[in-house]
mmCIF file of C-alpha atoms and ligand atoms in Angstrom:
data_model
loop_
_atom_site.group_PDB
_atom_site.id
_atom_site.type_symbol
_atom_site.label_atom_id
_atom_site.label_comp_id
_atom_site.label_asym_id
_atom_site.label_seq_id
_atom_site.Cartn_x
_atom_site.Cartn_y
_atom_site.Cartn_z
ATOM 1 C CA MET A 1 78.454 55.627 32.432
ATOM 2 C CA LYS A 2 77.088 59.174 32.198
ATOM 3 C CA ALA A 3 78.908 62.203 33.618
ATOM 4 C CA ILE A 4 78.490 65.971 33.359
ATOM 5 C CA ALA A 5 81.725 67.688 32.451
ATOM 6 C CA VAL A 6 83.167 71.032 31.414
ATOM 7 C CA ARG A 7 85.898 71.447 28.799
ATOM 8 C CA PRO A 8 87.227 74.927 29.634
ATOM 9 C CA ALA A 9 89.544 75.179 26.577
ATOM 10 C CA ALA A 10 86.625 74.457 24.244
ATOM 11 C CA ARG A 11 84.173 76.392 26.480
ATOM 12 C CA GLU A 12 81.887 73.402 26.447
ATOM 13 C CA VAL A 13 79.551 71.815 29.020
ATOM 14 C CA ALA A 14 78.415 68.318 28.049
ATOM 15 C CA LEU A 15 76.912 65.034 29.151
ATOM 16 C CA ILE A 16 79.773 62.611 28.432
ATOM 17 C CA GLU A 17 80.339 58.876 28.637
ATOM 18 C CA GLN A 18 83.197 57.556 30.747
ATOM 19 C CA ASP A 19 84.366 54.232 32.173
ATOM 20 C CA GLU A 20 83.083 53.132 35.566
ATOM 21 C CA PRO A 21 85.699 53.539 38.307
ATOM 22 C CA THR A 22 86.908 50.464 40.194
ATOM 23 C CA ILE A 23 88.309 49.842 43.636
ATOM 24 C CA GLU A 24 92.084 50.167 43.432
ATOM 25 C CA ARG A 25 93.298 50.596 47.001
ATOM 26 C CA PRO A 26 92.328 48.525 50.051
ATOM 27 C CA THR A 27 90.558 51.480 51.676
ATOM 28 C CA ASP A 28 88.595 52.458 48.551
ATOM 29 C CA VAL A 29 84.803 52.452 48.504
ATOM 30 C CA LEU A 30 82.622 52.283 45.382
ATOM 31 C CA LEU A 31 79.476 54.428 45.520
ATOM 32 C CA ARG A 32 76.388 54.687 43.376
ATOM 33 C CA MET A 33 75.382 58.349 43.298
ATOM 34 C CA LEU A 34 71.856 58.944 44.576
ATOM 35 C CA ASP A 35 71.619 62.736 44.500
ATOM 36 C CA VAL A 36 74.016 65.455 43.376
ATOM 37 C CA GLY A 37 73.233 69.072 44.247
ATOM 38 C CA VAL A 38 73.627 71.998 41.858
ATOM 39 C CA CYS A 39 75.137 75.096 43.471
ATOM 40 C CA GLY A 40 76.454 78.513 42.515
ATOM 41 C CA THR A 41 79.971 77.138 42.307
ATOM 42 C CA ASP A 42 78.875 74.605 39.659
ATOM 43 C CA ARG A 43 77.199 77.361 37.667
ATOM 44 C CA GLU A 44 80.379 79.475 37.866
ATOM 45 C CA ILE A 45 82.463 76.540 36.673
ATOM 46 C CA CYS A 46 80.040 76.128 33.770
ATOM 47 C CA ALA A 47 80.508 79.818 32.981
ATOM 48 C CA PHE A 48 84.288 79.109 32.943
ATOM 49 C CA GLN A 49 84.949 81.542 35.804
ATOM 50 C CA TYR A 50 86.203 78.914 38.220
ATOM 51 C CA GLY A 51 87.276 75.264 38.295
ATOM 52 C CA THR A 52 90.316 73.406 36.923
ATOM 53 C CA PRO A 53 90.476 69.951 35.281
ATOM 54 C CA PRO A 54 92.862 67.341 36.697
ATOM 55 C CA ASP A 55 96.464 67.636 35.429
ATOM 56 C CA GLY A 56 96.764 66.274 31.920
ATOM 57 C CA CYS A 57 92.993 66.110 31.368
ATOM 58 C CA ASP A 58 91.023 68.410 29.066
ATOM 59 C CA HIS A 59 87.796 68.109 31.050
ATOM 60 C CA LEU A 60 86.497 68.264 34.623
ATOM 61 C CA VAL A 61 83.547 66.190 35.792
ATOM 62 C CA ILE A 62 81.730 68.647 38.047
ATOM 63 C CA GLY A 63 79.563 68.195 41.177
ATOM 64 C CA HIS A 64 80.657 68.308 44.810
ATOM 65 C CA GLU A 65 77.408 68.141 46.832
ATOM 66 C CA SER A 66 76.556 64.464 46.921
ATOM 67 C CA LEU A 67 74.705 61.619 48.523
ATOM 68 C CA GLY A 68 75.774 58.114 47.544
ATOM 69 C CA GLU A 69 75.082 54.503 48.436
ATOM 70 C CA VAL A 70 77.945 52.109 49.125
ATOM 71 C CA VAL A 71 78.049 49.336 46.529
ATOM 72 C CA GLU A 72 81.387 47.665 47.262
ATOM 73 C CA VAL A 73 84.203 48.142 49.776
ATOM 74 C CA GLY A 74 87.941 47.394 49.598
ATOM 75 C CA PRO A 75 89.401 44.718 51.917
ATOM 76 C CA ALA A 76 90.725 47.213 54.496
ATOM 77 C CA VAL A 77 87.526 49.280 54.787
ATOM 78 C CA SER A 78 86.344 49.078 58.394
ATOM 79 C CA ARG A 79 83.603 51.684 58.868
ATOM 80 C CA LEU A 80 81.386 51.224 55.822
ATOM 81 C CA ARG A 81 79.275 48.406 54.408
ATOM 82 C CA PRO A 82 77.356 47.979 51.166
ATOM 83 C CA GLY A 83 73.968 49.690 51.524
ATOM 84 C CA ASP A 84 75.267 52.511 53.724
ATOM 85 C CA VAL A 85 74.269 56.021 52.627
ATOM 86 C CA VAL A 86 77.184 58.462 52.713
ATOM 87 C CA VAL A 87 78.184 62.043 52.046
ATOM 88 C CA THR A 88 81.704 62.406 50.642
ATOM 89 C CA MET A 89 83.893 65.369 51.581
ATOM 90 C CA VAL A 90 85.070 67.708 48.838
ATOM 91 C CA ARG A 91 88.674 68.682 49.553
ATOM 92 C CA ARG A 92 91.791 66.471 49.458
ATOM 93 C CA PRO A 93 95.062 67.443 51.184
ATOM 94 C CA CYS A 94 98.149 68.914 49.492
ATOM 95 C CA ASP A 95 101.369 66.848 49.454
ATOM 96 C CA HIS A 96 103.635 69.203 51.363
ATOM 97 C CA ASP A 97 105.212 67.935 54.592
ATOM 98 C CA HIS A 98 105.229 71.484 55.981
ATOM 99 C CA CYS A 99 101.445 71.938 55.632
ATOM 100 C CA ALA A 100 100.438 71.274 59.218
ATOM 101 C CA ALA A 101 96.748 71.634 58.354
ATOM 102 C CA CYS A 102 96.755 68.979 55.621
ATOM 103 C CA ARG A 103 99.037 66.673 57.601
ATOM 104 C CA GLY A 104 96.580 67.011 60.484
ATOM 105 C CA GLY A 105 93.587 66.030 58.323
ATOM 106 C CA ARG A 106 92.331 69.615 58.140
ATOM 107 C CA GLN A 107 92.810 70.392 54.452
ATOM 108 C CA ASP A 108 89.924 72.868 54.772
ATOM 109 C CA PHE A 109 92.622 75.074 56.369
ATOM 110 C CA CYS A 110 95.359 74.127 53.831
ATOM 111 C CA PHE A 111 98.245 76.629 53.990
ATOM 112 C CA THR A 112 99.791 76.018 50.592
ATOM 113 C CA GLY A 113 96.780 76.273 48.285
ATOM 114 C CA ASP A 114 97.887 73.039 46.585
ATOM 115 C CA PHE A 115 94.848 71.120 47.845
ATOM 116 C CA THR A 116 92.476 69.599 45.304
ATOM 117 C CA GLU A 117 88.660 69.581 45.386
ATOM 118 C CA ARG A 118 86.379 66.987 43.846
ATOM 119 C CA GLY A 119 84.305 68.531 41.083
ATOM 120 C CA ILE A 120 86.001 71.915 41.464
ATOM 121 C CA GLY A 121 89.780 71.832 41.415
ATOM 122 C CA LYS A 122 91.974 69.235 39.696
ATOM 123 C CA ARG A 123 89.815 66.252 40.672
ATOM 124 C CA HIS A 124 86.737 64.862 38.970
ATOM 125 C CA GLY A 125 83.492 65.299 40.880
ATOM 126 C CA PHE A 126 80.255 63.559 41.633
ATOM 127 C CA MET A 127 77.888 64.382 38.748
ATOM 128 C CA THR A 128 78.157 60.857 37.454
ATOM 129 C CA GLU A 129 76.749 57.393 38.144
ATOM 130 C CA MET A 130 79.530 55.702 40.148
ATOM 131 C CA VAL A 131 82.327 57.180 42.269
ATOM 132 C CA VAL A 132 85.326 55.694 44.092
ATOM 133 C CA ASP A 133 87.023 57.393 47.007
ATOM 134 C CA ASP A 134 88.820 56.572 50.237
ATOM 135 C CA GLU A 135 86.591 55.698 53.175
ATOM 136 C CA ARG A 136 88.268 58.355 55.293
ATOM 137 C CA TYR A 137 86.458 61.059 53.285
ATOM 138 C CA MET A 138 83.009 59.520 53.687
ATOM 139 C CA HIS A 139 80.464 60.205 56.431
ATOM 140 C CA VAL A 140 77.531 57.873 57.042
ATOM 141 C CA VAL A 141 74.087 59.471 56.902
ATOM 142 C CA PRO A 142 71.157 57.676 58.578
ATOM 143 C CA ARG A 143 68.989 56.003 55.903
ATOM 144 C CA SER A 144 66.002 57.917 57.318
ATOM 145 C CA LEU A 145 67.624 61.055 55.839
ATOM 146 C CA ARG A 146 67.814 59.607 52.314
ATOM 147 C CA ASP A 147 65.524 62.344 50.931
ATOM 148 C CA VAL A 148 67.285 65.310 52.532
ATOM 149 C CA GLY A 149 70.887 64.095 52.983
ATOM 150 C CA ILE A 150 71.943 66.097 49.921
ATOM 151 C CA LEU A 151 71.654 69.191 52.156
ATOM 152 C CA VAL A 152 74.516 68.018 54.383
ATOM 153 C CA GLU A 153 77.382 69.442 52.280
ATOM 154 C CA PRO A 154 75.883 72.939 51.848
ATOM 155 C CA LEU A 155 75.086 72.965 55.573
ATOM 156 C CA THR A 156 78.733 72.198 56.439
ATOM 157 C CA ILE A 157 79.552 75.793 55.429
ATOM 158 C CA ALA A 158 77.400 77.145 58.286
ATOM 159 C CA GLU A 159 78.547 74.429 60.672
ATOM 160 C CA LYS A 160 82.216 75.269 60.137
ATOM 161 C CA ALA A 161 81.395 78.965 60.511
ATOM 162 C CA LEU A 162 79.472 78.431 63.751
ATOM 163 C CA ILE A 163 82.195 76.228 65.248
ATOM 164 C CA GLN A 164 84.542 79.176 64.692
ATOM 165 C CA VAL A 165 81.984 81.691 66.008
ATOM 166 C CA ASP A 166 81.841 79.677 69.243
ATOM 167 C CA GLN A 167 85.635 79.663 69.453
ATOM 168 C CA VAL A 168 85.786 83.428 68.913
ATOM 169 C CA GLN A 169 82.956 84.186 71.329
ATOM 170 C CA ASP A 170 84.653 82.206 74.085
ATOM 171 C CA ARG A 171 86.064 85.688 74.656
ATOM 172 C CA LEU A 172 82.597 86.650 75.964
ATOM 173 C CA PRO A 173 81.955 83.782 78.416
ATOM 174 C CA TRP A 174 78.902 85.479 79.984
ATOM 175 C CA LEU A 175 77.051 85.223 76.628
ATOM 176 C CA ALA A 176 76.606 81.487 77.075
ATOM 177 C CA THR A 177 74.242 82.161 79.946
ATOM 178 C CA GLY A 178 72.031 84.545 77.906
ATOM 179 C CA ALA A 179 68.375 83.688 77.352
ATOM 180 C CA PRO A 180 67.371 82.206 73.978
ATOM 181 C CA GLY A 181 66.887 85.006 71.449
ATOM 182 C CA SER A 182 69.146 87.350 73.372
ATOM 183 C CA ARG A 183 71.716 87.037 70.570
ATOM 184 C CA ARG A 184 70.680 88.434 67.211
ATOM 185 C CA ALA A 185 71.893 87.201 63.849
ATOM 186 C CA LEU A 186 71.475 88.667 60.391
ATOM 187 C CA VAL A 187 71.812 86.382 57.381
ATOM 188 C CA ILE A 188 72.342 88.135 54.069
ATOM 189 C CA GLY A 189 71.201 86.037 51.135
ATOM 190 C CA ALA A 190 68.368 83.513 50.973
ATOM 191 C CA GLY A 191 69.910 80.814 48.799
ATOM 192 C CA PRO A 192 70.530 77.325 50.226
ATOM 193 C CA VAL A 193 73.641 78.436 52.167
ATOM 194 C CA GLY A 194 71.731 81.353 53.705
ATOM 195 C CA LEU A 195 68.575 79.371 54.526
ATOM 196 C CA LEU A 196 70.506 76.435 56.004
ATOM 197 C CA GLY A 197 72.598 78.954 57.936
ATOM 198 C CA ALA A 198 69.390 80.549 59.266
ATOM 199 C CA MET A 199 68.161 77.136 60.422
ATOM 200 C CA ALA A 200 71.466 76.491 62.181
ATOM 201 C CA LEU A 201 71.286 79.902 63.874
ATOM 202 C CA ILE A 202 67.683 79.448 65.029
ATOM 203 C CA ALA A 203 68.628 75.998 66.359
ATOM 204 C CA ARG A 204 71.347 77.693 68.440
ATOM 205 C CA GLY A 205 68.891 80.203 69.866
ATOM 206 C CA PHE A 206 69.741 83.262 67.759
ATOM 207 C CA ASP A 207 66.891 85.649 66.973
ATOM 208 C CA THR A 208 67.508 85.503 63.213
ATOM 209 C CA THR A 209 66.654 87.813 60.317
ATOM 210 C CA VAL A 210 67.233 86.943 56.671
ATOM 211 C CA TYR A 211 67.780 89.905 54.332
ATOM 212 C CA SER A 212 67.428 89.238 50.641
ATOM 213 C CA ARG A 213 66.627 90.958 47.364
ATOM 214 C CA GLU A 214 63.303 89.344 46.465
ATOM 215 C CA GLN A 215 60.068 90.828 47.674
ATOM 216 C CA ALA A 216 57.890 88.671 49.956
ATOM 217 C CA PRO A 217 55.800 86.594 49.597
ATOM 218 C CA ASN A 218 58.047 84.074 47.879
ATOM 219 C CA PRO A 219 59.073 80.460 48.665
ATOM 220 C CA LYS A 220 62.285 81.528 50.424
ATOM 221 C CA ALA A 221 60.412 83.977 52.650
ATOM 222 C CA ASP A 222 57.948 81.171 53.448
ATOM 223 C CA VAL A 223 60.808 78.908 54.597
ATOM 224 C CA VAL A 224 62.192 81.739 56.731
ATOM 225 C CA ALA A 225 58.806 82.380 58.378
ATOM 226 C CA SER A 226 58.150 78.709 59.011
ATOM 227 C CA ILE A 227 61.381 78.252 60.998
ATOM 228 C CA GLY A 228 60.607 81.259 63.183
ATOM 229 C CA ALA A 229 63.058 83.673 61.550
ATOM 230 C CA HIS A 230 62.190 87.078 60.048
ATOM 231 C CA TYR A 231 62.390 87.785 56.316
ATOM 232 C CA VAL A 232 63.177 91.317 55.175
ATOM 233 C CA SER A 233 63.436 92.322 51.531
ATOM 234 C CA ALA A 234 66.023 94.808 50.310
ATOM 235 C CA THR A 235 63.391 96.125 47.891
ATOM 236 C CA ASP A 236 61.480 97.843 50.684
ATOM 237 C CA THR A 237 63.955 98.140 53.584
ATOM 238 C CA THR A 238 67.372 99.811 53.481
ATOM 239 C CA LEU A 239 70.243 98.558 55.598
ATOM 240 C CA PRO A 240 70.024 101.467 58.092
ATOM 241 C CA GLN A 241 66.258 100.792 58.447
ATOM 242 C CA LEU A 242 67.041 97.124 58.965
ATOM 243 C CA ALA A 243 69.590 97.972 61.666
ATOM 244 C CA GLU A 244 67.010 100.087 63.442
ATOM 245 C CA ARG A 245 64.451 97.315 63.283
ATOM 246 C CA ILE A 246 66.750 94.569 64.588
ATOM 247 C CA GLY A 247 68.690 96.440 67.265
ATOM 248 C CA ARG A 248 72.192 95.241 68.158
ATOM 249 C CA ILE A 249 73.404 92.695 65.591
ATOM 250 C CA ASP A 250 75.737 90.150 67.175
ATOM 251 C CA LEU A 251 76.443 88.097 64.084
ATOM 252 C CA VAL A 252 76.252 88.662 60.349
ATOM 253 C CA TYR A 253 76.357 85.520 58.222
ATOM 254 C CA GLU A 254 77.088 86.563 54.652
ATOM 255 C CA ALA A 255 75.703 84.144 52.069
ATOM 256 C CA THR A 256 75.286 86.252 48.931
ATOM 257 C CA GLY A 257 78.715 86.475 47.343
ATOM 258 C CA ALA A 258 77.834 90.125 46.618
ATOM 259 C CA SER A 259 80.679 92.169 48.063
ATOM 260 C CA THR A 260 79.005 95.592 47.859
ATOM 261 C CA VAL A 261 76.050 94.671 50.048
ATOM 262 C CA ALA A 262 78.357 92.659 52.324
ATOM 263 C CA PHE A 263 80.652 95.607 53.068
ATOM 264 C CA GLU A 264 77.656 97.919 53.488
ATOM 265 C CA THR A 265 76.244 95.439 56.009
ATOM 266 C CA MET A 266 79.517 95.480 57.916
ATOM 267 C CA LYS A 267 78.652 99.053 58.924
ATOM 268 C CA ILE A 268 75.617 97.858 60.912
ATOM 269 C CA LEU A 269 77.397 95.073 62.837
ATOM 270 C CA GLY A 270 76.968 95.575 66.580
ATOM 271 C CA THR A 271 79.349 95.861 69.495
ATOM 272 C CA ASN A 272 81.424 92.679 70.065
ATOM 273 C CA GLY A 273 79.897 91.359 66.841
ATOM 274 C CA ILE A 274 81.251 88.857 64.342
ATOM 275 C CA PHE A 275 80.939 89.106 60.583
ATOM 276 C CA VAL A 276 81.354 85.840 58.661
ATOM 277 C CA PHE A 277 81.985 85.807 54.923
ATOM 278 C CA THR A 278 81.087 82.622 53.028
ATOM 279 C CA GLY A 279 80.514 83.894 49.467
ATOM 280 C CA VAL A 280 83.064 83.874 46.659
ATOM 281 C CA PRO A 281 82.357 86.927 44.486
ATOM 282 C CA GLY A 282 83.350 87.016 40.837
ATOM 283 C CA ARG A 283 86.106 89.560 40.128
ATOM 284 C CA LYS A 284 84.444 92.778 39.056
ATOM 285 C CA ALA A 285 85.600 96.380 38.963
ATOM 286 C CA PRO A 286 86.772 97.834 42.330
ATOM 287 C CA ILE A 287 84.148 99.720 44.319
ATOM 288 C CA GLU A 288 84.414 102.466 46.912
ATOM 289 C CA ILE A 289 83.794 101.495 50.517
ATOM 290 C CA ASP A 290 83.658 103.612 53.648
ATOM 291 C CA THR A 291 86.871 102.324 55.216
ATOM 292 C CA ASP A 292 86.963 104.899 58.035
ATOM 293 C CA THR A 293 83.559 103.866 59.384
ATOM 294 C CA ILE A 294 84.356 100.182 59.056
ATOM 295 C CA MET A 295 87.776 100.491 60.709
ATOM 296 C CA ARG A 296 86.479 102.708 63.529
ATOM 297 C CA ASN A 297 83.732 100.156 64.216
ATOM 298 C CA LEU A 298 86.120 97.216 64.113
ATOM 299 C CA VAL A 299 88.294 98.839 66.759
ATOM 300 C CA LEU A 300 85.806 100.708 68.913
ATOM 301 C CA LYS A 301 83.284 97.850 68.927
ATOM 302 C CA ASN A 302 85.683 94.891 69.323
ATOM 303 C CA GLN A 303 84.434 93.393 66.085
ATOM 304 C CA ILE A 304 85.800 90.351 64.307
ATOM 305 C CA VAL A 305 85.548 89.602 60.591
ATOM 306 C CA PHE A 306 86.478 86.232 59.146
ATOM 307 C CA GLY A 307 86.039 84.231 56.000
ATOM 308 C CA THR A 308 85.434 80.505 55.943
ATOM 309 C CA VAL A 309 85.649 77.910 53.195
ATOM 310 C CA ASN A 310 85.096 74.186 52.876
ATOM 311 C CA ALA A 311 84.695 72.064 56.031
ATOM 312 C CA GLY A 312 86.376 69.480 58.225
ATOM 313 C CA PRO A 313 85.071 66.227 59.689
ATOM 314 C CA ASP A 314 83.630 68.013 62.746
ATOM 315 C CA ALA A 315 81.431 70.198 60.535
ATOM 316 C CA PHE A 316 80.292 67.187 58.477
ATOM 317 C CA GLN A 317 79.281 65.346 61.653
ATOM 318 C CA ALA A 318 77.467 68.428 62.957
ATOM 319 C CA ALA A 319 75.695 68.878 59.598
ATOM 320 C CA ILE A 320 74.468 65.270 59.556
ATOM 321 C CA ARG A 321 73.157 65.669 63.096
ATOM 322 C CA ASP A 322 71.509 69.015 62.278
ATOM 323 C CA VAL A 323 69.897 67.946 58.978
ATOM 324 C CA GLY A 324 68.261 65.210 61.075
ATOM 325 C CA SER A 325 67.075 67.599 63.759
ATOM 326 C CA PHE A 326 65.908 70.232 61.243
ATOM 327 C CA ALA A 327 63.932 67.545 59.364
ATOM 328 C CA GLU A 328 62.198 66.596 62.614
ATOM 329 C CA ARG A 329 61.527 70.158 63.723
ATOM 330 C CA TRP A 330 60.620 71.721 60.352
ATOM 331 C CA PRO A 331 59.785 68.842 57.968
ATOM 332 C CA ALA A 332 57.949 70.982 55.404
ATOM 333 C CA ALA A 333 60.587 73.740 55.368
ATOM 334 C CA VAL A 334 63.428 71.255 54.903
ATOM 335 C CA ARG A 335 61.576 69.532 52.076
ATOM 336 C CA ALA A 336 60.867 72.935 50.503
ATOM 337 C CA LEU A 337 64.610 73.619 50.266
ATOM 338 C CA ILE A 338 64.843 70.909 47.615
ATOM 339 C CA THR A 339 63.054 72.470 44.667
ATOM 340 C CA GLY A 340 63.196 69.453 42.408
ATOM 341 C CA ARG A 341 65.032 66.300 41.351
ATOM 342 C CA TYR A 342 65.911 66.047 37.683
ATOM 343 C CA PRO A 343 67.539 63.441 35.461
ATOM 344 C CA ALA A 344 71.133 64.082 34.365
ATOM 345 C CA GLU A 345 69.822 65.030 30.908
ATOM 346 C CA ALA A 346 68.314 68.220 32.427
ATOM 347 C CA TYR A 347 71.809 69.552 33.203
ATOM 348 C CA ARG A 348 71.752 72.356 30.614
ATOM 349 C CA ASP A 349 68.803 74.275 32.061
ATOM 350 C CA LEU A 350 69.985 73.799 35.638
ATOM 351 C CA LEU A 351 73.618 74.739 35.061
ATOM 352 C CA LEU A 352 73.396 77.234 32.217
ATOM 353 C CA GLY A 353 69.838 78.597 32.388
ATOM 354 C CA PRO A 354 68.648 81.300 34.797
ATOM 355 C CA ALA A 355 68.993 80.332 38.478
ATOM 356 C CA THR A 356 65.644 79.024 39.676
ATOM 357 C CA GLY A 357 64.248 77.597 42.900
ATOM 358 C CA ILE A 358 66.315 76.900 46.005
ATOM 359 C CA LYS A 359 68.271 73.621 45.733
ATOM 360 C CA ASN A 360 68.028 71.681 42.494
ATOM 361 C CA VAL A 361 69.228 68.101 42.514
ATOM 362 C CA LEU A 362 70.383 65.829 39.692
ATOM 363 C CA THR A 363 69.851 62.091 39.905
ATOM 364 C CA PHE A 364 71.880 59.482 38.024
HETATM 365 C C1 BGC B 401 82.229 74.128 48.174
HETATM 366 C C2 BGC B 401 83.453 73.992 49.046
HETATM 367 C C3 BGC B 401 84.680 74.507 48.310
HETATM 368 C C4 BGC B 401 84.433 75.909 47.834
HETATM 369 C C5 BGC B 401 85.615 76.549 47.126
HETATM 370 C C6 BGC B 401 82.103 75.543 47.649
HETATM 371 O O1 BGC B 401 81.029 75.612 46.751
HETATM 372 O O2 BGC B 401 81.066 73.790 48.910
HETATM 373 O O3 BGC B 401 83.635 72.647 49.410
HETATM 374 O O4 BGC B 401 85.795 74.456 49.177
HETATM 375 O O5 BGC B 401 83.295 75.938 46.994
HETATM 376 O O6 BGC B 401 86.034 75.854 45.987
#
């Protein structure tokens, strides 16, 4: 069967042939891949800046955003049946007894760093025709979401972030009684993580602004407008002007991976605000940042800054629920997030060519 793989030692990205996997353990499930999303992480792996093949293997099959259909189940599988549509989680736990997170099924908070990730770190991924994994890592998606279920994994980033935002803002119990729109969020970056984050924020009643490089009109700005958020372009509005326009910013959701703009944005975070980092910047030369202003604000304005990666079962469940409700509320905007579906043979342009569109999907 076909698979898309990188060979880091040979600096090669190729469409390869490999054997079909088979069910080996009683709780294994065999999936036929329906859709596999292409994201910035895949493109970084294909630029050899990230990603590690499994031990003893010279290549890594990439792909971690997936939607699959159950073809066969092992004898001890209890939750899934052939025909079910599922999203498979990305991260697998480390082996250490002392890692309370992994032992508790929350490898997204792994302490040791010895976790593995399908399609990213030491485990083959989903850009292939058939996949086997344990049922415990699979979440059923209603068949009615067949066309948009590929958005579940990228949405889990925002869902995990917002679960933590709620936990942090339990410190401000009176906020829960605020009128819709009384909390203001700023999303920086209008890629899939940013746009899905904006949808999740609007759904929770935040008055939401998306700040991005490209000048409007453009397809991303159209999505932002159609969900009732505001699009502001960095080409005509500076961050201080943006701060003036929005007023107090309660939440910044960073979805650019660009550390300079992120730290500049930290300066305009409001009182009692939260700043969430989701991007993974490439390592570039150090830059100067205004640490006195940032530290004064953090202290004098009770601010909280946190980073978040990967996602647990709660975020996957929330993402499945929300993709469904977004698709009902904003059908055209959700469809517009998926720029196109392409056969596996189109991998070169999508992974190595200039980034285009919003979410590109490979089909196998
Ligand atoms: C994936 C996460 C993963 C992270 C770091 C992201 O693109 O969505 O599942 O944990 O990369 O490898």
